[in-house]
PDB file of C-alpha atoms in Angstrom:
ATOM      1  CA  CYS A   1      19.293  -9.656   4.135  1.00 38.00           C
ATOM      2  CA  GLU A   2      18.540 -10.550   7.754  1.00 36.00           C
ATOM      3  CA  PHE A   3      21.637 -12.749   8.097  1.00 34.00           C
ATOM      4  CA  SER A   4      23.888  -9.940   6.843  1.00 41.00           C
ATOM      5  CA  HIS A   5      22.246  -7.424   9.177  1.00 47.00           C
ATOM      6  CA  ARG A   6      22.820  -9.667  12.194  1.00 50.00           C
ATOM      7  CA  GLY A   7      26.465 -10.134  11.200  1.00 51.00           C
ATOM      8  CA  GLU A   8      27.030  -6.381  10.927  1.00 57.00           C
ATOM      9  CA  GLU A   9      25.269  -5.816  14.251  1.00 71.00           C
ATOM     10  CA  GLY A  10      27.521  -8.381  15.910  1.00 70.00           C
ATOM     11  CA  GLY A  11      30.578  -6.758  14.354  1.00 83.00           C
ATOM     12  CA  VAL A  12      29.804  -3.267  15.581  1.00 88.00           C
ATOM     13  CA  TYR A  13      28.846  -4.670  19.009  1.00 90.00           C
ATOM     14  CA  LYS A  14      32.296  -6.245  19.368  1.00 92.00           C
ATOM     15  CA  LYS A  15      34.078  -3.154  18.039  1.00 93.00           C
ATOM     16  CA  VAL A  16      32.285  -0.723  20.358  1.00 95.00           C
ATOM     17  CA  SER A  17      32.608  -3.027  23.377  1.00 95.00           C
ATOM     18  CA  MET A  18      36.352  -3.319  22.765  1.00 95.00           C
ATOM     19  CA  ALA A  19      36.733   0.458  22.378  1.00 95.00           C
ATOM     20  CA  LEU A  20      35.001   1.019  25.724  1.00 96.00           C
ATOM     21  CA  ARG A  21      37.215  -1.548  27.465  1.00 95.00           C
ATOM     22  CA  ILE A  22      40.365  -0.052  25.943  1.00 95.00           C
ATOM     23  CA  ALA A  23      39.334   3.460  27.014  1.00 95.00           C
ATOM     24  CA  ARG A  24      38.599   2.325  30.557  1.00 94.00           C
ATOM     25  CA  ALA A  25      41.929   0.460  30.809  1.00 95.00           C
ATOM     26  CA  ALA A  26      43.902   3.386  29.380  1.00 95.00           C
ATOM     27  CA  TYR A  27      42.220   5.981  31.602  1.00 94.00           C
ATOM     28  CA  PRO A  28      41.259   4.155  34.824  1.00 93.00           C
ATOM     29  CA  GLY A  29      40.503   7.309  36.764  1.00 90.00           C
ATOM     30  CA  ARG A  30      38.161   8.898  34.216  1.00 95.00           C
ATOM     31  CA  GLU A  31      34.517   8.393  33.319  1.00 96.00           C
ATOM     32  CA  VAL A  32      33.973   6.714  29.935  1.00 97.00           C
ATOM     33  CA  ASN A  33      30.798   7.579  28.006  1.00 97.00           C
ATOM     34  CA  LEU A  34      29.326   6.125  24.811  1.00 97.00           C
ATOM     35  CA  TRP A  35      27.916   8.616  22.292  1.00 98.00           C
ATOM     36  CA  PHE A  36      26.803   8.443  18.666  1.00 97.00           C
ATOM     37  CA  GLU A  37      26.905  11.160  15.988  1.00 98.00           C
ATOM     38  CA  ASP A  38      25.500  11.719  12.538  1.00 97.00           C
ATOM     39  CA  GLU A  39      24.002  14.533  10.494  1.00 98.00           C
ATOM     40  CA  GLY A  40      20.478  15.176   9.301  1.00 96.00           C
ATOM     41  CA  ARG A  41      19.720  17.346   6.266  1.00 96.00           C
ATOM     42  CA  ALA A  42      16.722  19.660   6.111  1.00 95.00           C
ATOM     43  CA  GLY A  43      15.790  22.336   3.629  1.00 92.00           C
ATOM     44  CA  LEU A  44      13.246  23.773   1.238  1.00 89.00           C
ATOM     45  CA  LYS A  45      12.474  20.518  -0.549  1.00 86.00           C
ATOM     46  CA  PRO A  46       9.028  19.635   0.898  1.00 81.00           C
ATOM     47  CA  LEU A  47       8.645  16.750   3.330  1.00 85.00           C
ATOM     48  CA  LEU A  48       5.352  14.867   3.293  1.00 82.00           C
ATOM     49  CA  LYS A  49       3.699  12.524   5.762  1.00 82.00           C
ATOM     50  CA  ARG A  50       0.346  10.798   5.961  1.00 81.00           C
ATOM     51  CA  LEU A  51      -2.535  12.607   7.610  1.00 75.00           C
ATOM     52  CA  TRP A  52      -6.198  12.078   8.374  1.00 84.00           C
ATOM     53  CA  ALA A  53      -8.860  13.165   5.907  1.00 80.00           C
ATOM     54  CA  LEU A  54     -12.585  12.685   5.455  1.00 85.00           C
ATOM     55  CA  ARG A  55     -13.609   9.546   3.620  1.00 86.00           C
ATOM     56  CA  GLY A  56     -13.665  10.137  -0.112  1.00 86.00           C
ATOM     57  CA  GLU A  57     -11.539  13.292   0.073  1.00 84.00           C
ATOM     58  CA  ARG A  58      -7.881  13.545  -0.866  1.00 83.00           C
ATOM     59  CA  PRO A  59      -5.817  15.960   1.259  1.00 82.00           C
ATOM     60  CA  THR A  60      -3.734  18.538  -0.602  1.00 79.00           C
ATOM     61  CA  ILE A  61      -0.564  20.290   0.517  1.00 77.00           C
ATOM     62  CA  ASN A  62       0.816  23.500  -1.016  1.00 79.00           C
ATOM     63  CA  GLN A  63       4.471  23.238  -1.995  1.00 77.00           C
ATOM     64  CA  ILE A  64       7.276  25.397  -3.279  1.00 80.00           C
ATOM     65  CA  ARG A  65      10.130  23.110  -4.285  1.00 81.00           C
ATOM     66  CA  LYS A  66      13.597  24.588  -3.774  1.00 84.00           C
ATOM     67  CA  TYR A  67      17.006  23.070  -3.129  1.00 87.00           C
ATOM     68  CA  GLN A  68      18.592  24.923  -0.263  1.00 91.00           C
ATOM     69  CA  TRP A  69      19.767  23.032   2.789  1.00 95.00           C
ATOM     70  CA  LEU A  70      21.165  23.148   6.291  1.00 97.00           C
ATOM     71  CA  TYR A  71      22.563  20.280   8.352  1.00 98.00           C
ATOM     72  CA  THR A  72      21.994  19.344  11.973  1.00 98.00           C
ATOM     73  CA  TYR A  73      24.974  17.651  13.620  1.00 98.00           C
ATOM     74  CA  ILE A  74      23.327  15.299  16.105  1.00 98.00           C
ATOM     75  CA  PHE A  75      25.055  13.785  19.147  1.00 98.00           C
ATOM     76  CA  VAL A  76      23.147  11.359  21.355  1.00 97.00           C
ATOM     77  CA  GLU A  77      24.006   9.294  24.442  1.00 97.00           C
ATOM     78  CA  PRO A  78      21.580   6.333  24.467  1.00 95.00           C
ATOM     79  CA  LYS A  79      22.215   5.382  28.095  1.00 94.00           C
ATOM     80  CA  THR A  80      21.053   8.717  29.513  1.00 95.00           C
ATOM     81  CA  GLY A  81      19.031  10.397  26.772  1.00 95.00           C
ATOM     82  CA  ASN A  82      21.451  13.310  26.722  1.00 96.00           C
ATOM     83  CA  CYS A  83      21.753  14.924  23.318  1.00 97.00           C
ATOM     84  CA  ASP A  84      23.433  17.875  21.664  1.00 97.00           C
ATOM     85  CA  PHE A  85      22.725  19.594  18.348  1.00 98.00           C
ATOM     86  CA  MET A  86      24.464  22.059  16.056  1.00 98.00           C
ATOM     87  CA  LEU A  87      22.905  23.611  12.955  1.00 98.00           C
ATOM     88  CA  LEU A  88      25.597  24.188  10.346  1.00 97.00           C
ATOM     89  CA  PRO A  89      25.582  25.123   6.641  1.00 96.00           C
ATOM     90  CA  THR A  90      27.106  21.945   5.202  1.00 97.00           C
ATOM     91  CA  VAL A  91      29.006  18.748   5.940  1.00 98.00           C
ATOM     92  CA  ASN A  92      32.780  18.677   5.511  1.00 98.00           C
ATOM     93  CA  ILE A  93      35.957  18.133   7.497  1.00 98.00           C
ATOM     94  CA  ALA A  94      36.201  21.732   8.735  1.00 98.00           C
ATOM     95  CA  TRP A  95      32.638  21.845  10.044  1.00 98.00           C
ATOM     96  CA  MET A  96      32.934  18.371  11.586  1.00 98.00           C
ATOM     97  CA  SER A  97      36.069  19.514  13.411  1.00 98.00           C
ATOM     98  CA  GLU A  98      34.165  22.561  14.655  1.00 98.00           C
ATOM     99  CA  ALA A  99      31.223  20.407  15.757  1.00 98.00           C
ATOM    100  CA  LEU A 100      33.486  18.073  17.735  1.00 98.00           C
ATOM    101  CA  ALA A 101      35.172  20.992  19.484  1.00 97.00           C
ATOM    102  CA  LYS A 102      31.859  22.602  20.440  1.00 98.00           C
ATOM    103  CA  PHE A 103      30.435  19.252  21.550  1.00 98.00           C
ATOM    104  CA  VAL A 104      33.310  18.661  23.967  1.00 97.00           C
ATOM    105  CA  GLU A 105      33.022  22.215  25.321  1.00 96.00           C
ATOM    106  CA  ARG A 106      29.359  21.650  26.151  1.00 96.00           C
ATOM    107  CA  ILE A 107      29.435  18.046  27.360  1.00 95.00           C
ATOM    108  CA  ASP A 108      32.799  17.934  29.117  1.00 95.00           C
ATOM    109  CA  PRO A 109      34.026  21.487  29.756  1.00 92.00           C
ATOM    110  CA  LEU A 110      36.515  20.324  32.414  1.00 91.00           C
ATOM    111  CA  GLY A 111      37.990  17.598  30.215  1.00 88.00           C
ATOM    112  CA  LYS A 112      37.492  14.852  32.791  1.00 92.00           C
ATOM    113  CA  LYS A 113      35.648  12.327  30.591  1.00 96.00           C
ATOM    114  CA  ILE A 114      36.621   9.965  27.798  1.00 97.00           C
ATOM    115  CA  ILE A 115      34.019   9.882  25.035  1.00 98.00           C
ATOM    116  CA  VAL A 116      33.764   6.886  22.729  1.00 98.00           C
ATOM    117  CA  LEU A 117      32.004   8.344  19.696  1.00 98.00           C
ATOM    118  CA  VAL A 118      30.494   6.025  17.079  1.00 97.00           C
ATOM    119  CA  VAL A 119      30.062   7.506  13.595  1.00 97.00           C
ATOM    120  CA  ASP A 120      29.430   6.187  10.096  1.00 96.00           C
ATOM    121  CA  GLN A 121      32.191   6.052   7.507  1.00 95.00           C
ATOM    122  CA  ALA A 122      31.466   9.318   5.703  1.00 96.00           C
ATOM    123  CA  GLY A 123      34.628  10.973   4.414  1.00 96.00           C
ATOM    124  CA  TRP A 124      34.454  13.915   6.814  1.00 97.00           C
ATOM    125  CA  HIS A 125      34.207  11.473   9.761  1.00 98.00           C
ATOM    126  CA  MET A 126      37.172   9.307   8.787  1.00 96.00           C
ATOM    127  CA  SER A 127      39.602  11.843   7.304  1.00 97.00           C
ATOM    128  CA  LYS A 128      43.089  12.076   8.789  1.00 96.00           C
ATOM    129  CA  LYS A 129      42.673  15.859   8.549  1.00 98.00           C
ATOM    130  CA  LEU A 130      39.783  15.792  11.018  1.00 98.00           C
ATOM    131  CA  LYS A 131      40.664  17.587  14.259  1.00 98.00           C
ATOM    132  CA  VAL A 132      39.551  15.226  17.030  1.00 98.00           C
ATOM    133  CA  PRO A 133      39.729  16.461  20.639  1.00 96.00           C
ATOM    134  CA  GLY A 134      42.087  14.445  22.817  1.00 94.00           C
ATOM    135  CA  ASN A 135      39.337  12.946  24.964  1.00 96.00           C
ATOM    136  CA  ILE A 136      37.295  11.583  22.018  1.00 97.00           C
ATOM    137  CA  LEU A 137      37.867   8.118  20.581  1.00 97.00           C
ATOM    138  CA  ILE A 138      36.255   7.746  17.132  1.00 97.00           C
ATOM    139  CA  VAL A 139      34.776   4.310  16.332  1.00 96.00           C
ATOM    140  CA  PRO A 140      33.385   3.675  12.808  1.00 95.00           C
ATOM    141  CA  GLN A 141      30.266   1.579  12.367  1.00 93.00           C
ATOM    142  CA  PRO A 142      30.059  -0.818   9.382  1.00 90.00           C
ATOM    143  CA  ALA A 143      29.614   0.876   6.012  1.00 88.00           C
ATOM    144  CA  TYR A 144      26.095   1.256   4.606  1.00 88.00           C
ATOM    145  CA  THR A 145      24.328   0.352   7.857  1.00 90.00           C
ATOM    146  CA  PRO A 146      22.252   3.406   8.820  1.00 89.00           C
ATOM    147  CA  GLU A 147      19.743   1.079  10.477  1.00 90.00           C
ATOM    148  CA  LEU A 148      22.330   0.387  13.207  1.00 90.00           C
ATOM    149  CA  SER A 149      22.706   4.062  14.088  1.00 92.00           C
ATOM    150  CA  PRO A 150      20.579   5.375  16.964  1.00 91.00           C
ATOM    151  CA  VAL A 151      20.831   8.831  15.399  1.00 95.00           C
ATOM    152  CA  GLU A 152      18.424   7.891  12.581  1.00 94.00           C
ATOM    153  CA  PRO A 153      15.280   8.128  14.785  1.00 93.00           C
ATOM    154  CA  MET A 154      16.475  11.544  15.927  1.00 95.00           C
ATOM    155  CA  VAL A 155      16.657  12.770  12.323  1.00 95.00           C
ATOM    156  CA  LYS A 156      13.007  11.780  11.880  1.00 93.00           C
ATOM    157  CA  LYS A 157      12.139  13.704  15.039  1.00 95.00           C
ATOM    158  CA  LEU A 158      13.789  16.837  13.656  1.00 96.00           C
ATOM    159  CA  HIS A 159      11.963  16.464  10.332  1.00 95.00           C
ATOM    160  CA  ALA A 160       8.527  16.176  11.964  1.00 94.00           C
ATOM    161  CA  PRO A 161       7.912  19.954  12.388  1.00 94.00           C
ATOM    162  CA  LEU A 162       8.704  20.478   8.670  1.00 94.00           C
ATOM    163  CA  CYS A 163       6.260  17.946   7.250  1.00 91.00           C
ATOM    164  CA  ASN A 164       3.244  19.124   5.230  1.00 89.00           C
ATOM    165  CA  LYS A 165       4.184  22.776   5.657  1.00 89.00           C
ATOM    166  CA  LEU A 166       4.604  25.524   3.081  1.00 87.00           C
ATOM    167  CA  ILE A 167       8.090  26.867   3.859  1.00 91.00           C
ATOM    168  CA  THR A 168       9.661  29.506   1.622  1.00 91.00           C
ATOM    169  CA  LYS A 169      12.821  30.589   3.478  1.00 94.00           C
ATOM    170  CA  ILE A 170      15.718  28.577   4.860  1.00 95.00           C
ATOM    171  CA  SER A 171      15.534  30.746   7.989  1.00 95.00           C
ATOM    172  CA  GLU A 172      12.104  29.255   8.666  1.00 95.00           C
ATOM    173  CA  VAL A 173      13.585  25.780   8.433  1.00 96.00           C
ATOM    174  CA  ARG A 174      16.343  26.774  10.846  1.00 97.00           C
ATOM    175  CA  ASP A 175      13.861  28.181  13.363  1.00 97.00           C
ATOM    176  CA  LEU A 176      11.618  25.089  13.269  1.00 96.00           C
ATOM    177  CA  VAL A 177      14.527  22.663  13.583  1.00 97.00           C
ATOM    178  CA  ALA A 178      16.181  24.707  16.338  1.00 97.00           C
ATOM    179  CA  THR A 179      12.945  24.732  18.328  1.00 97.00           C
ATOM    180  CA  GLU A 180      12.681  20.951  18.050  1.00 97.00           C
ATOM    181  CA  CYS A 181      16.336  20.591  19.076  1.00 97.00           C
ATOM    182  CA  ARG A 182      15.712  22.605  22.231  1.00 97.00           C
ATOM    183  CA  ARG A 183      12.605  20.550  22.996  1.00 97.00           C
ATOM    184  CA  LEU A 184      14.514  17.278  22.649  1.00 96.00           C
ATOM    185  CA  GLU A 185      17.396  18.517  24.796  1.00 96.00           C
ATOM    186  CA  GLY A 186      14.873  18.925  27.605  1.00 95.00           C
ATOM    187  CA  SER A 187      13.132  15.574  26.989  1.00 95.00           C
ATOM    188  CA  LYS A 188      15.666  12.954  28.063  1.00 94.00           C
ATOM    189  CA  LYS A 189      13.051  10.265  28.635  1.00 93.00           C
ATOM    190  CA  GLU A 190      11.697  10.656  25.108  1.00 93.00           C
ATOM    191  CA  VAL A 191      15.183  10.719  23.597  1.00 93.00           C
ATOM    192  CA  LYS A 192      16.274   7.642  25.567  1.00 90.00           C
ATOM    193  CA  SER A 193      13.285   5.687  24.250  1.00 88.00           C
ATOM    194  CA  GLN A 194      14.459   6.237  20.655  1.00 81.00           C
ATOM    195  CA  PRO A 195      18.136   5.230  20.370  1.00 71.00           C
ATOM    196  CA  LEU A 196      18.519   2.430  22.942  1.00 80.00           C
ATOM    197  CA  PHE A 197      18.660  -0.324  20.325  1.00 89.00           C
ATOM    198  CA  PRO A 198      19.030  -3.952  21.565  1.00 89.00           C
ATOM    199  CA  TRP A 199      22.664  -4.187  20.463  1.00 91.00           C
ATOM    200  CA  ILE A 200      23.476  -0.912  22.222  1.00 93.00           C
ATOM    201  CA  ARG A 201      21.694  -2.069  25.375  1.00 91.00           C
ATOM    202  CA  ARG A 202      23.886  -5.203  25.326  1.00 92.00           C
ATOM    203  CA  VAL A 203      27.014  -3.075  25.008  1.00 93.00           C
ATOM    204  CA  ILE A 204      26.012  -0.879  27.954  1.00 91.00           C
ATOM    205  CA  GLU A 205      25.023  -3.813  30.162  1.00 90.00           C
ATOM    206  CA  SER A 206      28.291  -5.633  29.466  1.00 87.00           C
ATOM    207  CA  PHE A 207      30.486  -2.580  30.102  1.00 82.00           C
TER     208      PHE A 207
END
């Protein structure tokens, strides 16, 4: 319900704001950045979207329905529009640990930043076995609130090139998603317009 949604939004706002303040106080000489992460699944199960057709005609799409998947680990910084992607075979603790390590190598190769990273409460995000780099502070968002995550619009962006297409090989899916990832990495203005939700804007302005 709307009341519940507002309560959860207020809760995550307070939690993220506090994490940023704690990070800044603990590391006064280092830059503190706010990022979000989640995964998007894509595969050989067809994705459909609405399209234009002549009046009185029903559009048809050829499909081959298979169940083979890959996962895009999506990192996004709403304030700047910076983003980072990794295409991996599945979601688990080992691959999440790998994704975090690669993310830090790309975003902060000199280790001078502190990254507050907001994730959902999936098991591979919250596990004590997860290997978290020393300059990342993990902050969980409320359970069952995907609508609060700025990564969700990015998943839809990555799905767009797959919609209404006849795709028979997982390698084709990988190529289409990878191309869209590269496009988004070079389109900061477009990316920034997607994830800067009102509650996130409030966090950034108050920090």
